[in-house]
Short mmCIF file of C-alpha atoms in Angstrom, two decimals:
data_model
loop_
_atom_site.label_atom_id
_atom_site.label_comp_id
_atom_site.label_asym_id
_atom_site.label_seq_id
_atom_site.Cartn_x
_atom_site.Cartn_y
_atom_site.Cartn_z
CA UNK S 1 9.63 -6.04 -24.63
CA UNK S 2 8.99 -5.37 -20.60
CA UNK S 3 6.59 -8.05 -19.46
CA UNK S 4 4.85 -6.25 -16.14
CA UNK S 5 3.73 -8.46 -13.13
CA UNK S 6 0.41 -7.83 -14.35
CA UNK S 7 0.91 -9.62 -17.99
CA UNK S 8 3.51 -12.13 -16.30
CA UNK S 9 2.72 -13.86 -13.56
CA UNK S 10 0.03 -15.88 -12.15
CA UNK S 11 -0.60 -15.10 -9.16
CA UNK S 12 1.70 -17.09 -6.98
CA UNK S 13 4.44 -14.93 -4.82
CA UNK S 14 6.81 -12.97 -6.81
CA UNK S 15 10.55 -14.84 -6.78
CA UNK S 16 12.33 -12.05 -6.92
CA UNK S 17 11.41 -10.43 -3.92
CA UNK S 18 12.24 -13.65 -1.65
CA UNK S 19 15.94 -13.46 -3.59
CA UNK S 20 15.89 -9.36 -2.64
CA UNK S 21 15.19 -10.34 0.61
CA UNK S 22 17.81 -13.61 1.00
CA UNK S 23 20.04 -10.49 -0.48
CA UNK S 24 19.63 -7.83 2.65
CA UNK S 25 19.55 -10.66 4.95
CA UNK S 26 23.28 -12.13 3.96
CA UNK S 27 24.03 -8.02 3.76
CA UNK S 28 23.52 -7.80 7.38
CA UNK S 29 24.73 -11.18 8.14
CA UNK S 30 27.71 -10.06 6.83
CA UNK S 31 28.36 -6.70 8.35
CA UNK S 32 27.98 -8.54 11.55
CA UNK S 33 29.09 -12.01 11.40
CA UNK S 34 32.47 -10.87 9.93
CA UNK S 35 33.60 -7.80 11.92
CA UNK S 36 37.35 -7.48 12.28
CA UNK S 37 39.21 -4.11 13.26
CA UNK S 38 42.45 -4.67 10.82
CA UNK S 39 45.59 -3.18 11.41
CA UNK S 40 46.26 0.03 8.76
CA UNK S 41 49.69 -1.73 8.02
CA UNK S 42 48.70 -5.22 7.51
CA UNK S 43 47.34 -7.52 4.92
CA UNK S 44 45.67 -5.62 2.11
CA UNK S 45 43.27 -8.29 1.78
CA UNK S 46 42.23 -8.06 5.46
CA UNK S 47 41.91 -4.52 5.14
CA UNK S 48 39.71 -5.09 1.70
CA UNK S 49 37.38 -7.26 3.37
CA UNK S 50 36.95 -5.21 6.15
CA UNK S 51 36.37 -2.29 4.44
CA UNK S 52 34.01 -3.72 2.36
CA UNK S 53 32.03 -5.70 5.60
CA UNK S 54 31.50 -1.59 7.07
CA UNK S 55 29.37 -1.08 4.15
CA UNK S 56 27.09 -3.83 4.13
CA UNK S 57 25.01 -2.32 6.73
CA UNK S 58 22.91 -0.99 3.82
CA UNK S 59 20.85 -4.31 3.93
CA UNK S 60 18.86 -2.54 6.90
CA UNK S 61 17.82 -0.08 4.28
CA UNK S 62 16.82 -3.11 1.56
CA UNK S 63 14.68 -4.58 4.29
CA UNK S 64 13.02 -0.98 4.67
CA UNK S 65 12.16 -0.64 0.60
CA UNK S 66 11.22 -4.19 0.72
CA UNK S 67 9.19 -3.97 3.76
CA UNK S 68 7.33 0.13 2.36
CA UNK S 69 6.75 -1.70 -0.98
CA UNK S 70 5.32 -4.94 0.13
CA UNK S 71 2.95 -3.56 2.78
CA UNK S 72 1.83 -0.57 0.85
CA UNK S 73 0.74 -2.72 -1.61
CA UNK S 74 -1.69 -4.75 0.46
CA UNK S 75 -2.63 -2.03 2.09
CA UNK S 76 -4.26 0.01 -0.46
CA UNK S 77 -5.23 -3.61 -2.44
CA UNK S 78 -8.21 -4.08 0.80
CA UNK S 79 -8.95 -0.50 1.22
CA UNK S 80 -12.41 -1.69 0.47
CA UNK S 81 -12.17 -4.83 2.80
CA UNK S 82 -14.82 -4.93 5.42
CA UNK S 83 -11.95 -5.97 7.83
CA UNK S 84 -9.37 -3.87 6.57
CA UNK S 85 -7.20 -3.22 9.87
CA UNK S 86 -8.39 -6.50 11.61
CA UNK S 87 -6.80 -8.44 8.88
CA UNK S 88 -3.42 -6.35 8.72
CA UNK S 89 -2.84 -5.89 11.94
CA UNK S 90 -3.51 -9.63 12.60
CA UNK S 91 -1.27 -11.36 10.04
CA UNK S 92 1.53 -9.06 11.47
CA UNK S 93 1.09 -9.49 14.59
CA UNK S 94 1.08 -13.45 13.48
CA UNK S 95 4.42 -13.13 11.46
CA UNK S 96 6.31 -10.60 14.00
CA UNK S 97 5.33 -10.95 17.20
CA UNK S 98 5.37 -14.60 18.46
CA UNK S 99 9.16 -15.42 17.33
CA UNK S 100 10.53 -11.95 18.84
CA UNK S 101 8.80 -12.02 22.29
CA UNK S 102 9.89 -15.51 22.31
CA UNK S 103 13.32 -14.75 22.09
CA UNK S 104 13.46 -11.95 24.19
CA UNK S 105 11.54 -13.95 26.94
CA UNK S 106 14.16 -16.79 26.38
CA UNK S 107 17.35 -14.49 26.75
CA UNK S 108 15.55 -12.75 29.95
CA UNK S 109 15.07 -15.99 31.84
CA UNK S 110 18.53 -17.50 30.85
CA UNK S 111 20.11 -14.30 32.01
CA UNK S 112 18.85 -14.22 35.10
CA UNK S 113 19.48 -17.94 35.43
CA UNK S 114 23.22 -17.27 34.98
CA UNK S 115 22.87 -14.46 37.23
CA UNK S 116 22.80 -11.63 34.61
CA UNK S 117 20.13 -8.46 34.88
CA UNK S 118 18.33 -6.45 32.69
CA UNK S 119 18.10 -3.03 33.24
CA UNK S 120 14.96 -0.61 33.82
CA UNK S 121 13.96 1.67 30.91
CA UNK S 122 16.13 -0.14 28.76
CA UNK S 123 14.48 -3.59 28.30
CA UNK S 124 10.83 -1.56 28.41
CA UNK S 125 12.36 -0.36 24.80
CA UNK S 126 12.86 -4.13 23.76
CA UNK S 127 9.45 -4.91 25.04
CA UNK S 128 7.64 -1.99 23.58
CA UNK S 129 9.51 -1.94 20.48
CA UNK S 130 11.00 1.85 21.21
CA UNK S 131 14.51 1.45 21.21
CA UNK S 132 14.35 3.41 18.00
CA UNK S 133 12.94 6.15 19.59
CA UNK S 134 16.24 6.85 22.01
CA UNK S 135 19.01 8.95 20.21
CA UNK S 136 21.40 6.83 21.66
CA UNK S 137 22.06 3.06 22.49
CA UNK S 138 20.23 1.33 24.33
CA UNK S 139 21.62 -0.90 27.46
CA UNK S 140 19.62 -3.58 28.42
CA UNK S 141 21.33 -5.71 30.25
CA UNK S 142 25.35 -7.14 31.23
CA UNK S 143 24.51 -10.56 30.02
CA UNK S 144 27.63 -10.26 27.96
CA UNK S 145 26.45 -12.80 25.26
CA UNK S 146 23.27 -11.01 24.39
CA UNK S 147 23.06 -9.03 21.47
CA UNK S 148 20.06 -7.35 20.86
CA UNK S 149 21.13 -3.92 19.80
CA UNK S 150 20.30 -4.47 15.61
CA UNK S 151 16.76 -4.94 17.05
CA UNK S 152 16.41 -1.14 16.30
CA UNK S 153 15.61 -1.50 13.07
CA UNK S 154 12.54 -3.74 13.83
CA UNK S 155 11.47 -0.97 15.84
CA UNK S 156 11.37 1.03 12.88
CA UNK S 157 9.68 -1.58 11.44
CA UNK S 158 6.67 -2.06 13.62
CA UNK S 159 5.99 1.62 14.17
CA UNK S 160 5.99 1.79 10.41
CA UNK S 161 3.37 -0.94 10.51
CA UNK S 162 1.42 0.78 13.41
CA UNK S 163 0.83 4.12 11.46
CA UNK S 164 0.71 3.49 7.84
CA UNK S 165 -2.26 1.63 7.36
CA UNK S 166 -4.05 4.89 9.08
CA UNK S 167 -2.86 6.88 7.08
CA UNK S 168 -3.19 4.99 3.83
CA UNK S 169 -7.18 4.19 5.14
CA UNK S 170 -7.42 8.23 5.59
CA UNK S 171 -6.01 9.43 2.42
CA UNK S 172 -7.38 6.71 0.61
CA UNK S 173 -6.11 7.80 -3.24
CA UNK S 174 -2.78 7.03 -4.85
CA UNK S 175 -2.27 10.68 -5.17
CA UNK S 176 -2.79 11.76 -1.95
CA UNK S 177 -0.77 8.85 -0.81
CA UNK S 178 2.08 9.41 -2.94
CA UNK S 179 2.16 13.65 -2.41
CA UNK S 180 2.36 12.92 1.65
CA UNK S 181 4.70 10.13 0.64
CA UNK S 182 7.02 12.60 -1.03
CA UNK S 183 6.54 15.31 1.91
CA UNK S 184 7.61 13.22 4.77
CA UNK S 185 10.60 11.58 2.68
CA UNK S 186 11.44 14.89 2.07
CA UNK S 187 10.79 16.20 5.30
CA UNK S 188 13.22 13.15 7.19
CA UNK S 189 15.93 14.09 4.76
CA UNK S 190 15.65 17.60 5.98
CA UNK S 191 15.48 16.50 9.87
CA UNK S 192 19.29 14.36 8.70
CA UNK S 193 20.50 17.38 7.60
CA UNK S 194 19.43 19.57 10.73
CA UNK S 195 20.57 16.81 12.62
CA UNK S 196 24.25 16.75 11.19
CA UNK S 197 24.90 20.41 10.90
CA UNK S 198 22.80 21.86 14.36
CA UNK S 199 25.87 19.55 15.83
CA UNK S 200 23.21 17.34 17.36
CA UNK S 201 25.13 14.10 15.91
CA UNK S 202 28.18 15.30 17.53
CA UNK S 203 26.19 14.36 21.06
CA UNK S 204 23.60 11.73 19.76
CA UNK S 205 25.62 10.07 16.68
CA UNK S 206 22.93 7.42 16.42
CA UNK S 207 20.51 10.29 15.87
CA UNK S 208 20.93 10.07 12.28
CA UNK S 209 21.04 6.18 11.97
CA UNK S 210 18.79 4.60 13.94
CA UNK S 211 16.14 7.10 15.11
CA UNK S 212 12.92 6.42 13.85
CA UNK S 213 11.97 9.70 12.45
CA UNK S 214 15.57 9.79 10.79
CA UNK S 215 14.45 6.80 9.04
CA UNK S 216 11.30 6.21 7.62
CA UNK S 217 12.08 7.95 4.38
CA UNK S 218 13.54 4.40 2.94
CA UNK S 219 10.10 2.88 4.44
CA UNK S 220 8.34 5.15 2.69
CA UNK S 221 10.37 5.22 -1.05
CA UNK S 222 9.35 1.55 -1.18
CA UNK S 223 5.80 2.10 -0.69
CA UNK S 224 6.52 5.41 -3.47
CA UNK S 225 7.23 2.08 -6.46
CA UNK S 226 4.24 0.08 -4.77
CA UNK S 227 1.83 3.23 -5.79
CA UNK S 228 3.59 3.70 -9.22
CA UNK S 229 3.17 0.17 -10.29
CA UNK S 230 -0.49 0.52 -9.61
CA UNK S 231 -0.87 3.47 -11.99
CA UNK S 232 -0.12 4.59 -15.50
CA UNK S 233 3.32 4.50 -14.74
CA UNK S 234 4.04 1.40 -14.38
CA UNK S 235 5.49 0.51 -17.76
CA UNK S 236 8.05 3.30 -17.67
CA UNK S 237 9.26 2.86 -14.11
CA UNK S 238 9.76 -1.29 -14.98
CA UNK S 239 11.32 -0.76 -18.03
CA UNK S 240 13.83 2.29 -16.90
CA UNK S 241 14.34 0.98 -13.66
CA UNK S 242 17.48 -0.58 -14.61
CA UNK S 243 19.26 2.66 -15.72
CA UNK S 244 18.24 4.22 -12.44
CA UNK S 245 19.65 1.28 -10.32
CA UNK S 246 23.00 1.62 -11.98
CA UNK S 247 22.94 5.04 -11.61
CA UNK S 248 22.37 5.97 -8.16
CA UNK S 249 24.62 2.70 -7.27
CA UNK S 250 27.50 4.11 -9.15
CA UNK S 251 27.22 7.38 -7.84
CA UNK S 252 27.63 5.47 -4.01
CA UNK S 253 30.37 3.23 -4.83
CA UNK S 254 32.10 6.04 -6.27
CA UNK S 255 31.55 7.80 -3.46
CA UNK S 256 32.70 4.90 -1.13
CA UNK S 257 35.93 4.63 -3.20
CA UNK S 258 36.76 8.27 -3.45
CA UNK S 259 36.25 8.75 0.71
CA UNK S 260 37.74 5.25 1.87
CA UNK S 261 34.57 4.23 3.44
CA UNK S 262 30.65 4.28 3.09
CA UNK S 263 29.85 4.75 7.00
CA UNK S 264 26.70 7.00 7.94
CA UNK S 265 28.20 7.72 11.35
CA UNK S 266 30.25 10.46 11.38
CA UNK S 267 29.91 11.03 7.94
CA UNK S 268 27.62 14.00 7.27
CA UNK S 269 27.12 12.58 3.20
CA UNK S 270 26.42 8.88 3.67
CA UNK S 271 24.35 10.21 6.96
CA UNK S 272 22.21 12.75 5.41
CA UNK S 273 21.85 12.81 1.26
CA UNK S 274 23.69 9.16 1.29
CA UNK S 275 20.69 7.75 2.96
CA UNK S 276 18.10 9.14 0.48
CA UNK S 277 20.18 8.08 -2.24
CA UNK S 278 20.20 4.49 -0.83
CA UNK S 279 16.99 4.15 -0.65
CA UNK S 280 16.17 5.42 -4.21
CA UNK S 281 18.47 3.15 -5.46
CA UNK S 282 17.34 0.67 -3.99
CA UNK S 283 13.54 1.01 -4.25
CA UNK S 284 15.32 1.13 -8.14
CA UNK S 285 16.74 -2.01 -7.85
CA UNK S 286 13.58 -3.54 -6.31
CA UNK S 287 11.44 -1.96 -9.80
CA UNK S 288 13.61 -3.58 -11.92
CA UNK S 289 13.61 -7.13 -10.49
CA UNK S 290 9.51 -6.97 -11.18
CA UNK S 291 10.02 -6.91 -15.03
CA UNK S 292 10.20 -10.59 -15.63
CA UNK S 293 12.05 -10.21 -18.46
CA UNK S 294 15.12 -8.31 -16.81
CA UNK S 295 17.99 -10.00 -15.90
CA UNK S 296 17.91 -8.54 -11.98
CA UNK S 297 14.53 -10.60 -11.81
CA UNK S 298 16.62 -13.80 -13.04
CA UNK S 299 19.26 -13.13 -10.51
CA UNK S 300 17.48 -12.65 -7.16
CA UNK S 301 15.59 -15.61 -8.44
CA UNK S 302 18.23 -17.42 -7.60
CA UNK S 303 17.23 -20.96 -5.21
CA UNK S 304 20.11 -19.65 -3.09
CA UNK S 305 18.94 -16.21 -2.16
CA UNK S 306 15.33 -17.39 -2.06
CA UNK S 307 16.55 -19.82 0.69
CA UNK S 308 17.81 -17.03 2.76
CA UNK S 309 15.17 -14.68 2.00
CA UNK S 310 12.45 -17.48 3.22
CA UNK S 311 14.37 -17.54 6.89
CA UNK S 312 15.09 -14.23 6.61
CA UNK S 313 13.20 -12.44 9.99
CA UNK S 314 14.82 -15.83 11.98
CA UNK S 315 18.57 -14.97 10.95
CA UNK S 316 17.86 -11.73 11.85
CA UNK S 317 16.76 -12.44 15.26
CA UNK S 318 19.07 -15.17 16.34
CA UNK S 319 22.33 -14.02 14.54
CA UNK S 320 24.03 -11.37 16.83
CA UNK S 321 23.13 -13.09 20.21
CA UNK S 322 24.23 -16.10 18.95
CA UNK S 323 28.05 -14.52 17.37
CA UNK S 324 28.26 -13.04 20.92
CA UNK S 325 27.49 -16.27 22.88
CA UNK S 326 30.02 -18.02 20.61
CA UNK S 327 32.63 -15.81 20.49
CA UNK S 328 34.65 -16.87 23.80
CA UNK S 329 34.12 -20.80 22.79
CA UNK S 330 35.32 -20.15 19.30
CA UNK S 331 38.14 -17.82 19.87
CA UNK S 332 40.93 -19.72 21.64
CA UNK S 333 40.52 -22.82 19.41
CA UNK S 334 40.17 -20.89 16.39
CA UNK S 335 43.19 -18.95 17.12
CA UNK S 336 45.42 -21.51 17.66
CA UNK S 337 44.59 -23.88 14.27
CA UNK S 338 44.22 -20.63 12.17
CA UNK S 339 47.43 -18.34 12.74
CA UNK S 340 45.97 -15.89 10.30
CA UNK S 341 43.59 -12.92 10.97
CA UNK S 342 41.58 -13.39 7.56
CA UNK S 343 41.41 -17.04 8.47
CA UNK S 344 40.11 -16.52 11.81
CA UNK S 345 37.46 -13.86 10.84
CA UNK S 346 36.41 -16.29 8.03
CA UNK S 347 36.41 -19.30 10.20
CA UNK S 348 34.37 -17.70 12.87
CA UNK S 349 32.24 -15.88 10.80
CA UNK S 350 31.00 -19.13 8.03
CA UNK S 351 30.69 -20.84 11.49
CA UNK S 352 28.17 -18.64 13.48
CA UNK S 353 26.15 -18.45 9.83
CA UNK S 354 25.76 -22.28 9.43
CA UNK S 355 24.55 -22.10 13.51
CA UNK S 356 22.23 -19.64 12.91
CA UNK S 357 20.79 -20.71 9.44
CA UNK S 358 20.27 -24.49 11.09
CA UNK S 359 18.35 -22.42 13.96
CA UNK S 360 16.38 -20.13 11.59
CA UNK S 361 15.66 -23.20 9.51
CA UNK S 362 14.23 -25.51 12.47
CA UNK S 363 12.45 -22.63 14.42
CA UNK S 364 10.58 -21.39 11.24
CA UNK S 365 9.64 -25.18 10.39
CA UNK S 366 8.66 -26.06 13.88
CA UNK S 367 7.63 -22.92 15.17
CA UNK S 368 6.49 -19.99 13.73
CA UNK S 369 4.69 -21.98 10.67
CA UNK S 370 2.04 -23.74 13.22
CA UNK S 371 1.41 -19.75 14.17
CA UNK S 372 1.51 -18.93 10.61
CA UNK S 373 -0.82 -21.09 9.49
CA UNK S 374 -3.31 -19.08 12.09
CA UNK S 375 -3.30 -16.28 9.23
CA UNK S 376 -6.21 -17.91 7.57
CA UNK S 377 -8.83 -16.41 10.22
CA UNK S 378 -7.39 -13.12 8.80
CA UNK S 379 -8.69 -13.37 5.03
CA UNK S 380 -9.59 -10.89 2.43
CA UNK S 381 -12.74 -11.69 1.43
CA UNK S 382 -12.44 -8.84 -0.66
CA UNK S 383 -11.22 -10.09 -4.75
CA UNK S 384 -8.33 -8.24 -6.07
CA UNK S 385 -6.72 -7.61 -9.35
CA UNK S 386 -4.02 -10.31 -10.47
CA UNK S 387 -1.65 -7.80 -9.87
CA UNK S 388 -2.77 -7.41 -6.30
CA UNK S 389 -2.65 -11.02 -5.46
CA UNK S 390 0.65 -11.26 -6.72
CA UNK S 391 2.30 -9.02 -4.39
CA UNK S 392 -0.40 -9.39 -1.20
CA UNK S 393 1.31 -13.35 -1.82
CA UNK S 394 5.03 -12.43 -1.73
CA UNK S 395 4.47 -10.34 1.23
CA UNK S 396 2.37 -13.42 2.94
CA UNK S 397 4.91 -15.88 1.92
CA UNK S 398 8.17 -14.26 3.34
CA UNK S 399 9.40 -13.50 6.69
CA UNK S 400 9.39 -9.84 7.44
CA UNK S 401 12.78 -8.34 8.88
#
């Protein structure tokens, strides 16, 4: 039998989704934390775990399903809220906001306490939360531990946040909702693929990657199993979502194996199609964890994950900057007790993730939960199903990345 959140839960936040999230945070964690550039000749284990670290990127996209499900869900929950954008746009500015211009202030100032500079348009994209709308990198400053490219992807993010709940207000039906849904994921996969072949990613290769209007179709595939779980489809889509997960991830690992790699740059599958795939599969995955009775909603249950997933938005701040300002003080002394590539790589890596998780831990206890707690002058007075207050409370309870 498929028990649905609405038969199964009681209205606290939904486990699963903090373990999904703990999931694409330790995805991106690893991608970055545990970079190496092995040689072709040497240790096939090296070479293993490096290949396999180039394709863990893809926790950007579970943080985009996550993020379109979560926040399509409240939105169209208080459509009939008196306050309706006062109260979104205030808890997000609450959650996002606060811990990100912190950081970014703090970098500045010890930058230019060092003697470092940032550079003119380039931090105005960090400021403004653009970078995502340059085709190419984005140099900020020469402060040579600061790390703030990944920030990108927050970008997304936020504009995301910006424009949806117009839309959503405007439209106003699940149909309408979902048919524009399906246009513009349709429409960005179309852009990828205009991108690739007009040779555009041959001059802008981060066209395809981390411009925003390249990427909003994962965004927007998450908010796609929001609507469905709302309707009379909901049964189905919990019950099959399983068989759907397997399949699109078999079809990418296959894919992965066949070409050596599962890269979007410079590889005009992953980059294009790849991407859509991803984020169907995932949005999959994400269905499948709501059925209580599944065994993906036992696994992402997990205490483990859910600890990651709670700190999630501070890892991903913190991580890269901090790898960066490490990497000179942990080289030398790795290198010389190690005298092993994998065993450097590991070392380095399991060290900069205990540093960052004791940071994430201690600013989200001592910082951003006094702001948090702010949140409650940005109720719903509005009473929603118990479906609706189970997922409004996941979103509330977890740190958006």
């Amino acid at each position: 039998m498929t028990r649905t959140l609405d038969d199964s839960t009681t209205g606290r936040h939904i486990p699963a989704l903090d373990g999904l999230r703990g999931t694409a945070i330790l995805l991106v964690l690893f991608d970055h934390l545990f970079w190496s550039n092995p040689n072709p000749e040497g240790s096939f284990l090296v070479r293993l775990i490096a290949n396999l670290r180039s394709s863990t990127w893809v926790g950007v996209d579970l943080f985009f399903v996550l993020s379109g499900f979560l926040l399509t869900g409240i939105l169209y929950d208080t459509l009939s809220s008196k306050h309706y954008f006062r109260n979104f746009y205030g808890r997000r500015t609450l959650r996002i906001f606060p811990l990100y211009y912190a950081f970014l202030f703090l970098i500045i100032g010890i930058s230019y306490a060092r003697g470092y500079h940032w550079f003119f348009p380039g931090a105005l994209y960090y400021l403004t939360y653009t970078t995502s709308l340059s085709m190419s990198a984005v140099a900020a400053t020469n402060a040579p531990w600061v790390n703030v490219e990944h920030f990108w992807s927050l970008a997304v993010e936020e504009q995301f946040y910006l424009a949806w709940p117009l839309v959503i207000y405007w439209l106003k039906t699940k149909r309408k909702i979902a048919t524009a849904i399906l246009i513009v994921a349709t429409s960005t996969l179309l852009l990828r693929l205009y991108l690739q072949f007009s040779g555009v990613t041959a001059k802008f290769p981060y066209s395809i990657y981390s411009w925003s209007p390249s990427r909003f179709d994962a965004l927007l595939i998450g908010g796609l199993v929001a609507l469905a779980i709302r309707s009379r489809f909901r049964v189905p889509v919990l019950r099959w979502a399983w068989l759907s997960f397997l399949s699109g991830a078999s079809l990418l690992v296959a894919y992965g194996v066949w070409y050596g790699s599962f890269i979007p740059l410079g590889n005009a599958v992953v980059g294009t199609v790849g991407l859509t795939v991803l984020g169907l599969t995932f949005a999959s995955l994400l269905a499948a964890s709501l059925n209580t009775t599944s065994g993906f909603a036992a696994v992402f249950s997990n205490p483990v994950l859910r600890f990651f997933g709670k700190y999630s938005y501070g890892l991903y701040i913190y991580h890269y900057s901090l790898k960066s300002a490490m990497d000179d003080l942990l080289g030398p002394p790795l290198r010389s007790v190690t005298h092993s590539k994998l065993l450097l790589v590991l070392a380095h890596g399991f060290i900069v993730l205990a540093a960052s998780v004791l940071i994430a831990v201690l600013s989200y206890e001592y910082f951003e939960k006094a702001i948090l707690s702010l949140k409650r002058y940005f109720h719903d007075e509005t009473p929603s199903p118990k479906l609706d207050r189970d997922v409004a409370a996941a979103v509330e309870a977890s740190a958006v990345a």
